[in-house]
Amino acid sequence: MPEQLLTVDDIAKSFDISADVVLFHVNSDRLLARKMGPFIRFHQVDVNEWADKNASLLIDPPTWNEKLLGEISHLDGLLLKTHYEHQNGPDWVNAVLQGDFKQIPDPLMWDEGAFLSMIIDGYSLAPLLGLKDCGDFANKCAEEASVTGIWSGSATELWICLFFEARRWRHYAEEPLGEEKISLDSLCGTLRKTLIAESSRK
């Protein structure tokens, strides 16, 4: 089989099977979109070599074409992204991808919780679960938590909240402080506890 090159952008954590300088990503509507970037950020690797190196990141791996187009895997009702970005995370992220939630650090604080937020695609998952818009749902949960001091919901719902909060603060380009940081630490800790509790009942 001839060598097939994969163009990788380590900064955007994206890749393109065509080995062009044009990268593709999946937007919130699950549609492929084109994204350009400076050529200096790209480098090329053999797709089979890359696949072998990153196979451990997947649960029940789909075909590599599906992976490279941003498809997702199912595990216990969650949508786990099979994205290149996971290879740069801590070891416990790989354990989570295998369903071992007890390996999540305890206590799980906001700084490390951001890694957990990368694993799911909350924009796709929320409507599939009947929660409609991811942002609207997460904002409602955040408002309730600000009043009660408690984040409540299923593991999947809490994970969606973490997914959205991580993207909210990335958009702000700053780190949460004070009461906001305390609330987000609480979200991370509650998610860890709920993931372990729900998985142990199955």
Coordinates of C-alpha atoms in Angstrom, one line a residue:
M1 CA 0.0 0.0 0.0
P2 CA 1.6 3.3 -1.0
E3 CA 2.3 5.9 1.6
Q4 CA -0.6 8.2 2.4
L5 CA 0.3 11.5 4.0
L6 CA -1.7 13.3 6.7
T7 CA -1.3 17.0 7.2
V8 CA -1.3 17.8 10.9
D9 CA -1.7 21.2 12.6
D10 CA -0.5 20.8 16.2
I11 CA -1.7 24.2 17.3
A12 CA -5.3 23.9 16.1
K13 CA -5.2 20.1 16.8
S14 CA -6.7 19.3 13.5
F15 CA -5.7 17.3 10.5
D16 CA -6.6 16.6 6.9
I17 CA -6.5 13.3 5.0
S18 CA -5.8 15.1 1.7
A19 CA -2.4 16.4 2.8
D20 CA -3.4 19.9 1.6
V21 CA -2.8 23.1 3.6
V22 CA -6.6 23.3 3.9
L23 CA -7.8 21.7 7.1
F24 CA -11.3 20.4 7.7
H25 CA -13.2 20.5 11.0
V26 CA -16.8 19.6 12.0
N27 CA -18.8 22.6 13.1
S28 CA -21.7 22.6 15.5
D29 CA -24.2 21.4 12.8
R30 CA -21.9 18.4 12.2
L31 CA -21.0 19.8 8.7
L32 CA -17.5 19.8 7.4
A33 CA -16.1 23.3 7.2
R34 CA -12.9 24.5 5.6
K35 CA -10.3 26.3 7.7
M36 CA -7.1 28.0 6.5
G37 CA -3.9 28.6 8.5
P38 CA -0.3 29.6 8.0
F39 CA 1.6 26.9 6.2
I40 CA 4.4 27.0 8.8
R41 CA 2.1 25.3 11.4
F42 CA 1.7 22.2 9.3
H43 CA 3.7 19.1 9.0
Q44 CA 3.1 15.8 7.3
V45 CA 3.1 12.3 8.7
D46 CA 2.3 8.9 7.3
V47 CA -1.4 8.3 8.0
N48 CA -0.8 4.6 9.0
E49 CA 2.0 5.5 11.3
W50 CA -0.1 8.2 12.9
A51 CA -3.1 5.8 13.3
D52 CA -0.9 3.1 15.0
K53 CA 0.5 5.7 17.4
N54 CA -2.9 7.0 18.4
A55 CA -5.0 3.9 18.3
S56 CA -5.1 3.7 22.1
L57 CA -7.1 6.9 22.2
L58 CA -10.2 5.2 20.9
I59 CA -12.8 3.0 22.3
D60 CA -14.0 0.5 19.7
P61 CA -12.1 2.5 17.0
P62 CA -14.1 3.5 13.9
T63 CA -12.5 3.4 10.5
W64 CA -9.7 5.8 10.2
N65 CA -11.5 7.8 7.5
E66 CA -14.4 8.3 10.0
K67 CA -11.9 9.4 12.6
L68 CA -10.2 11.8 10.4
L69 CA -13.6 13.4 9.5
G70 CA -14.3 14.1 13.1
E71 CA -16.8 11.2 13.7
I72 CA -17.6 10.2 17.2
S73 CA -17.9 6.9 19.2
H74 CA -20.5 5.9 21.7
L75 CA -19.9 4.7 25.3
D76 CA -22.6 4.5 28.0
G77 CA -24.7 7.1 26.3
L78 CA -21.9 9.6 25.9
L79 CA -20.4 10.9 22.7
L80 CA -16.7 10.6 23.0
K81 CA -14.7 12.6 20.5
T82 CA -12.0 10.7 18.7
H83 CA -9.8 13.8 18.3
Y84 CA -6.1 14.3 17.8
E85 CA -6.1 16.7 20.8
H86 CA -6.3 13.9 23.3
Q87 CA -2.8 12.8 22.6
N88 CA -1.5 15.9 24.4
G89 CA -3.5 15.4 27.6
P90 CA -2.5 13.7 30.8
D91 CA -2.5 9.9 31.2
W92 CA -5.8 9.8 33.1
V93 CA -7.6 11.2 30.0
N94 CA -6.8 7.9 28.2
A95 CA -8.1 6.0 31.2
V96 CA -11.4 8.0 30.9
L97 CA -11.6 7.1 27.2
Q98 CA -11.5 3.4 28.3
G99 CA -14.4 4.1 30.8
D100 CA -12.2 4.1 34.0
F101 CA -13.5 7.2 35.7
K102 CA -11.8 6.5 39.0
Q103 CA -8.5 7.6 37.4
I104 CA -9.8 11.2 37.2
P105 CA -7.8 13.2 39.8
D106 CA -9.4 13.7 43.2
P107 CA -10.1 16.5 43.8
L108 CA -10.7 17.5 40.2
M109 CA -10.2 21.2 39.9
W110 CA -11.0 23.5 37.0
D111 CA -7.4 23.6 35.7
E112 CA -7.5 19.9 35.0
G113 CA -11.2 19.7 34.4
A114 CA -10.6 21.5 31.1
F115 CA -9.0 18.3 29.7
L116 CA -12.2 16.4 30.6
S117 CA -14.2 19.0 28.7
M118 CA -12.4 18.1 25.5
I119 CA -13.6 14.6 25.4
I120 CA -17.3 15.1 24.4
D121 CA -19.0 17.2 21.8
G122 CA -21.6 19.0 23.9
Y123 CA -23.0 20.9 20.9
S124 CA -24.1 17.6 19.3
L125 CA -24.8 15.7 22.5
A126 CA -27.3 18.2 24.1
P127 CA -30.0 18.1 21.3
L128 CA -29.6 14.3 21.0
L129 CA -30.6 14.0 24.7
G130 CA -33.5 16.4 24.3
L131 CA -31.7 19.3 26.0
K132 CA -32.0 21.5 23.0
D133 CA -29.3 24.1 22.7
C134 CA -26.1 23.3 24.6
G135 CA -25.4 26.9 25.6
D136 CA -29.0 27.6 26.8
F137 CA -28.9 24.4 28.9
A138 CA -25.5 25.1 30.4
N139 CA -26.4 28.7 31.2
K140 CA -29.6 27.5 33.0
C141 CA -27.6 25.1 35.1
A142 CA -25.0 27.7 35.9
E143 CA -27.7 30.1 37.1
E144 CA -29.2 27.4 39.4
A145 CA -25.8 26.6 40.8
S146 CA -25.1 30.3 41.5
V147 CA -28.3 30.4 43.6
T148 CA -28.1 27.0 45.4
G149 CA -24.3 26.6 45.4
I150 CA -24.7 23.1 44.0
W151 CA -24.4 21.7 40.5
S152 CA -27.0 19.1 39.9
G153 CA -27.8 16.7 37.0
S154 CA -26.8 13.4 35.5
A155 CA -23.2 12.8 34.6
T156 CA -23.9 13.5 31.0
E157 CA -25.7 16.8 31.8
L158 CA -22.8 17.9 34.1
W159 CA -20.3 17.0 31.4
I160 CA -22.2 19.1 28.9
C161 CA -22.0 22.0 31.4
L162 CA -18.2 21.6 31.7
F163 CA -17.9 21.4 27.9
F164 CA -19.7 24.7 27.5
E165 CA -18.0 26.4 30.5
A166 CA -14.6 25.6 29.0
R167 CA -15.5 27.1 25.7
R168 CA -17.1 30.2 27.4
W169 CA -13.8 30.9 29.3
R170 CA -11.7 30.2 26.2
H171 CA -13.8 32.8 24.4
Y172 CA -13.1 35.3 27.2
A173 CA -9.4 34.5 26.9
E174 CA -9.0 34.8 30.7
E175 CA -9.1 32.5 33.7
P176 CA -12.0 32.5 36.2
L177 CA -11.3 33.9 39.6
G178 CA -13.0 34.2 43.0
E179 CA -16.5 32.8 43.3
E180 CA -16.6 31.8 39.6
K181 CA -13.5 29.7 40.1
I182 CA -14.9 28.1 43.2
S183 CA -18.2 27.3 41.3
L184 CA -16.3 25.7 38.4
D185 CA -14.1 23.7 40.8
S186 CA -17.4 22.4 42.3
L187 CA -18.7 21.5 38.9
C188 CA -15.6 19.5 38.1
G189 CA -15.7 17.7 41.5
T190 CA -19.4 16.9 41.2
L191 CA -18.9 15.6 37.6
R192 CA -16.2 13.2 38.8
K193 CA -18.3 11.9 41.7
T194 CA -21.3 11.4 39.5
L195 CA -19.4 9.7 36.7
I196 CA -18.0 7.1 39.1
A197 CA -21.4 6.6 40.8
E198 CA -23.3 6.1 37.6
S199 CA -20.8 3.9 36.0
S200 CA -20.6 1.6 39.1
R201 CA -24.4 1.0 38.8
K202 CA -24.0 -0.5 35.3

